[in-house]
């Protein structure tokens, strides 16, 4: 078996607002959960799964749409929102993604591949528009009409970063008249990091991770490009001892 060290070097912030302190004997979590914990700290916080939902200011019973709900970031956002008591609508492509998104807490699922008018479908489900939309997909098309899904006073939270230029194609007049809020989320705070880990510890958020061999990297990239990956994939670099 692969030998996992008992300690690691970690950058810590002992006091909120204070400086970074490097600890060279920080305990390594128990085998079996180390991969999951690492992905929560990175994907769930540093890339804004938790802050994006928090900044959307949703209350219990509010409708929140997650565009890219079946992906690595999206599946965290779905669970964080559900943990806050929101009614979650997951948007992604394919029936398999629909089953996955519903299994992690989404109330409704919209398949963009078979739905001719996403905006109208959201309005039909929410009786006029969602209270918040979180876009975790890194596709420019995901952002184009996201703000149009919102009701008066709604919040659009932008998380995914397209490799090419992407634009929100909502008229300024609509943003002003409806009083919409548009936010961007990139990095979470230490407090949000601790909150994210606590939700996992309590079982309210369950990272869905598939471990694959490093040799599968080309295939994994291809699956990501096609949107076929549900949750997160972890590549195993080290080979087990024989």
mmCIF file of C-alpha atoms in Angstrom, residues 20-157:
data_model
loop_
_atom_site.group_PDB
_atom_site.id
_atom_site.type_symbol
_atom_site.label_atom_id
_atom_site.label_comp_id
_atom_site.label_asym_id
_atom_site.label_seq_id
_atom_site.Cartn_x
_atom_site.Cartn_y
_atom_site.Cartn_z
ATOM 1 C CA UNK A 20 0.002 33.377 7.422
ATOM 2 C CA UNK A 21 1.983 30.949 9.566
ATOM 3 C CA UNK A 22 3.587 27.826 8.115
ATOM 4 C CA UNK A 23 3.227 24.724 10.263
ATOM 5 C CA UNK A 24 5.512 21.891 9.247
ATOM 6 C CA UNK A 25 3.989 19.184 11.445
ATOM 7 C CA UNK A 26 0.308 19.728 10.647
ATOM 8 C CA UNK A 27 -1.581 16.389 10.990
ATOM 9 C CA UNK A 28 -2.640 14.598 7.807
ATOM 10 C CA UNK A 29 -6.287 13.390 7.900
ATOM 11 C CA UNK A 30 -7.002 9.665 8.127
ATOM 12 C CA UNK A 31 -6.605 7.656 4.892
ATOM 13 C CA UNK A 32 -9.795 7.417 2.897
ATOM 14 C CA UNK A 33 -10.942 10.933 3.683
ATOM 15 C CA UNK A 34 -7.849 12.906 2.754
ATOM 16 C CA UNK A 35 -8.838 13.185 -0.900
ATOM 17 C CA UNK A 36 -12.345 14.318 -0.023
ATOM 18 C CA UNK A 37 -11.176 16.908 2.476
ATOM 19 C CA UNK A 38 -8.637 18.307 0.026
ATOM 20 C CA UNK A 39 -11.300 18.788 -2.612
ATOM 21 C CA UNK A 40 -13.632 20.517 -0.179
ATOM 22 C CA UNK A 41 -10.974 23.022 0.807
ATOM 23 C CA UNK A 42 -10.014 23.761 -2.786
ATOM 24 C CA UNK A 43 -13.147 23.374 -4.864
ATOM 25 C CA UNK A 44 -15.744 24.130 -2.236
ATOM 26 C CA UNK A 45 -14.152 27.346 -0.954
ATOM 27 C CA UNK A 46 -11.183 28.686 -2.885
ATOM 28 C CA UNK A 47 -13.151 28.448 -6.101
ATOM 29 C CA UNK A 48 -16.285 29.785 -4.489
ATOM 30 C CA UNK A 49 -18.854 26.983 -4.288
ATOM 31 C CA UNK A 50 -19.709 28.035 -0.730
ATOM 32 C CA UNK A 51 -19.204 31.836 -1.026
ATOM 33 C CA UNK A 52 -21.249 31.987 -4.241
ATOM 34 C CA UNK A 53 -24.283 30.546 -2.489
ATOM 35 C CA UNK A 54 -23.708 32.608 0.640
ATOM 36 C CA UNK A 55 -23.422 35.851 -1.338
ATOM 37 C CA UNK A 56 -26.657 35.074 -3.153
ATOM 38 C CA UNK A 57 -28.433 35.851 0.148
ATOM 39 C CA UNK A 58 -31.067 33.162 -0.288
ATOM 40 C CA UNK A 59 -33.498 32.416 2.524
ATOM 41 C CA UNK A 60 -35.373 29.253 3.412
ATOM 42 C CA UNK A 61 -37.794 28.449 0.607
ATOM 43 C CA UNK A 62 -36.166 30.745 -1.970
ATOM 44 C CA UNK A 63 -35.517 29.449 -5.470
ATOM 45 C CA UNK A 64 -31.858 29.179 -6.490
ATOM 46 C CA UNK A 65 -30.712 28.024 -9.920
ATOM 47 C CA UNK A 66 -27.311 26.353 -10.349
ATOM 48 C CA UNK A 67 -26.118 26.357 -13.969
ATOM 49 C CA UNK A 68 -23.620 23.521 -14.354
ATOM 50 C CA UNK A 69 -25.147 21.723 -11.389
ATOM 51 C CA UNK A 70 -23.644 18.327 -12.117
ATOM 52 C CA UNK A 71 -20.006 19.439 -12.270
ATOM 53 C CA UNK A 72 -17.304 19.714 -9.640
ATOM 54 C CA UNK A 73 -18.197 23.207 -8.488
ATOM 55 C CA UNK A 74 -21.879 22.893 -9.293
ATOM 56 C CA UNK A 75 -22.527 19.816 -7.203
ATOM 57 C CA UNK A 76 -21.106 21.632 -4.184
ATOM 58 C CA UNK A 77 -23.266 24.692 -4.867
ATOM 59 C CA UNK A 78 -26.394 22.522 -5.081
ATOM 60 C CA UNK A 79 -25.702 20.973 -1.691
ATOM 61 C CA UNK A 80 -24.685 24.205 0.030
ATOM 62 C CA UNK A 81 -27.887 25.867 -1.187
ATOM 63 C CA UNK A 82 -30.043 22.947 -0.100
ATOM 64 C CA UNK A 83 -28.337 23.007 3.310
ATOM 65 C CA UNK A 84 -29.415 26.662 3.627
ATOM 66 C CA UNK A 85 -33.015 25.650 2.965
ATOM 67 C CA UNK A 86 -33.244 26.901 -0.625
ATOM 68 C CA UNK A 87 -35.240 25.158 -3.333
ATOM 69 C CA UNK A 88 -32.638 24.297 -5.929
ATOM 70 C CA UNK A 89 -33.092 24.031 -9.680
ATOM 71 C CA UNK A 90 -30.161 22.278 -11.326
ATOM 72 C CA UNK A 91 -29.372 23.053 -14.962
ATOM 73 C CA UNK A 92 -27.113 20.691 -16.910
ATOM 74 C CA UNK A 93 -27.169 18.375 -19.894
ATOM 75 C CA UNK A 94 -28.442 14.809 -20.143
ATOM 76 C CA UNK A 95 -30.683 12.464 -18.201
ATOM 77 C CA UNK A 96 -27.778 10.983 -16.236
ATOM 78 C CA UNK A 97 -26.844 14.421 -14.918
ATOM 79 C CA UNK A 98 -30.489 14.914 -13.940
ATOM 80 C CA UNK A 99 -30.504 11.772 -11.799
ATOM 81 C CA UNK A 100 -27.215 12.826 -10.216
ATOM 82 C CA UNK A 101 -28.325 16.394 -9.464
ATOM 83 C CA UNK A 102 -31.586 15.261 -7.885
ATOM 84 C CA UNK A 103 -29.742 12.694 -5.780
ATOM 85 C CA UNK A 104 -27.691 15.460 -4.109
ATOM 86 C CA UNK A 105 -30.624 17.664 -3.176
ATOM 87 C CA UNK A 106 -31.981 19.559 -6.190
ATOM 88 C CA UNK A 107 -35.762 19.980 -6.194
ATOM 89 C CA UNK A 108 -35.981 20.341 -9.972
ATOM 90 C CA UNK A 109 -33.773 19.617 -12.965
ATOM 91 C CA UNK A 110 -33.736 21.302 -16.360
ATOM 92 C CA UNK A 111 -31.917 19.635 -19.247
ATOM 93 C CA UNK A 112 -30.606 22.429 -21.454
ATOM 94 C CA UNK A 113 -30.166 19.940 -24.295
ATOM 95 C CA UNK A 114 -33.886 19.269 -24.553
ATOM 96 C CA UNK A 115 -35.384 22.528 -23.243
ATOM 97 C CA UNK A 116 -35.943 25.113 -25.992
ATOM 98 C CA UNK A 117 -36.427 28.085 -23.644
ATOM 99 C CA UNK A 118 -34.471 27.831 -20.387
ATOM 100 C CA UNK A 119 -35.507 31.262 -19.128
ATOM 101 C CA UNK A 120 -39.208 30.578 -19.553
ATOM 102 C CA UNK A 121 -38.891 27.154 -17.951
ATOM 103 C CA UNK A 122 -37.270 28.699 -14.869
ATOM 104 C CA UNK A 123 -40.010 31.320 -14.698
ATOM 105 C CA UNK A 124 -42.683 28.638 -14.968
ATOM 106 C CA UNK A 125 -41.202 26.625 -12.105
ATOM 107 C CA UNK A 126 -40.541 29.618 -9.837
ATOM 108 C CA UNK A 127 -43.685 31.584 -10.649
ATOM 109 C CA UNK A 128 -41.867 34.551 -12.166
ATOM 110 C CA UNK A 129 -38.153 34.044 -11.710
ATOM 111 C CA UNK A 130 -35.515 32.722 -9.316
ATOM 112 C CA UNK A 131 -34.286 34.613 -6.271
ATOM 113 C CA UNK A 132 -30.714 33.759 -7.259
ATOM 114 C CA UNK A 133 -28.719 32.142 -10.060
ATOM 115 C CA UNK A 134 -25.251 30.677 -9.537
ATOM 116 C CA UNK A 135 -23.302 29.953 -12.728
ATOM 117 C CA UNK A 136 -20.537 27.424 -12.108
ATOM 118 C CA UNK A 137 -20.132 26.307 -15.725
ATOM 119 C CA UNK A 138 -17.149 27.709 -17.616
ATOM 120 C CA UNK A 139 -19.043 27.994 -20.880
ATOM 121 C CA UNK A 140 -19.834 31.513 -22.204
ATOM 122 C CA UNK A 141 -23.324 30.354 -23.209
ATOM 123 C CA UNK A 142 -24.092 29.580 -19.561
ATOM 124 C CA UNK A 143 -23.740 33.263 -18.657
ATOM 125 C CA UNK A 144 -25.511 34.832 -21.612
ATOM 126 C CA UNK A 145 -29.093 34.619 -20.352
ATOM 127 C CA UNK A 146 -28.530 33.788 -16.675
ATOM 128 C CA UNK A 147 -29.677 37.204 -15.419
ATOM 129 C CA UNK A 148 -32.933 36.853 -17.351
ATOM 130 C CA UNK A 149 -33.863 33.942 -15.065
ATOM 131 C CA UNK A 150 -34.045 36.289 -12.050
ATOM 132 C CA UNK A 151 -37.075 37.918 -10.476
ATOM 133 C CA UNK A 152 -37.121 41.498 -9.200
ATOM 134 C CA UNK A 153 -34.270 42.019 -6.728
ATOM 135 C CA UNK A 154 -32.581 38.761 -7.662
ATOM 136 C CA UNK A 155 -28.851 38.011 -7.535
ATOM 137 C CA UNK A 156 -26.608 36.553 -10.224
ATOM 138 C CA UNK A 157 -23.469 34.960 -8.803
#
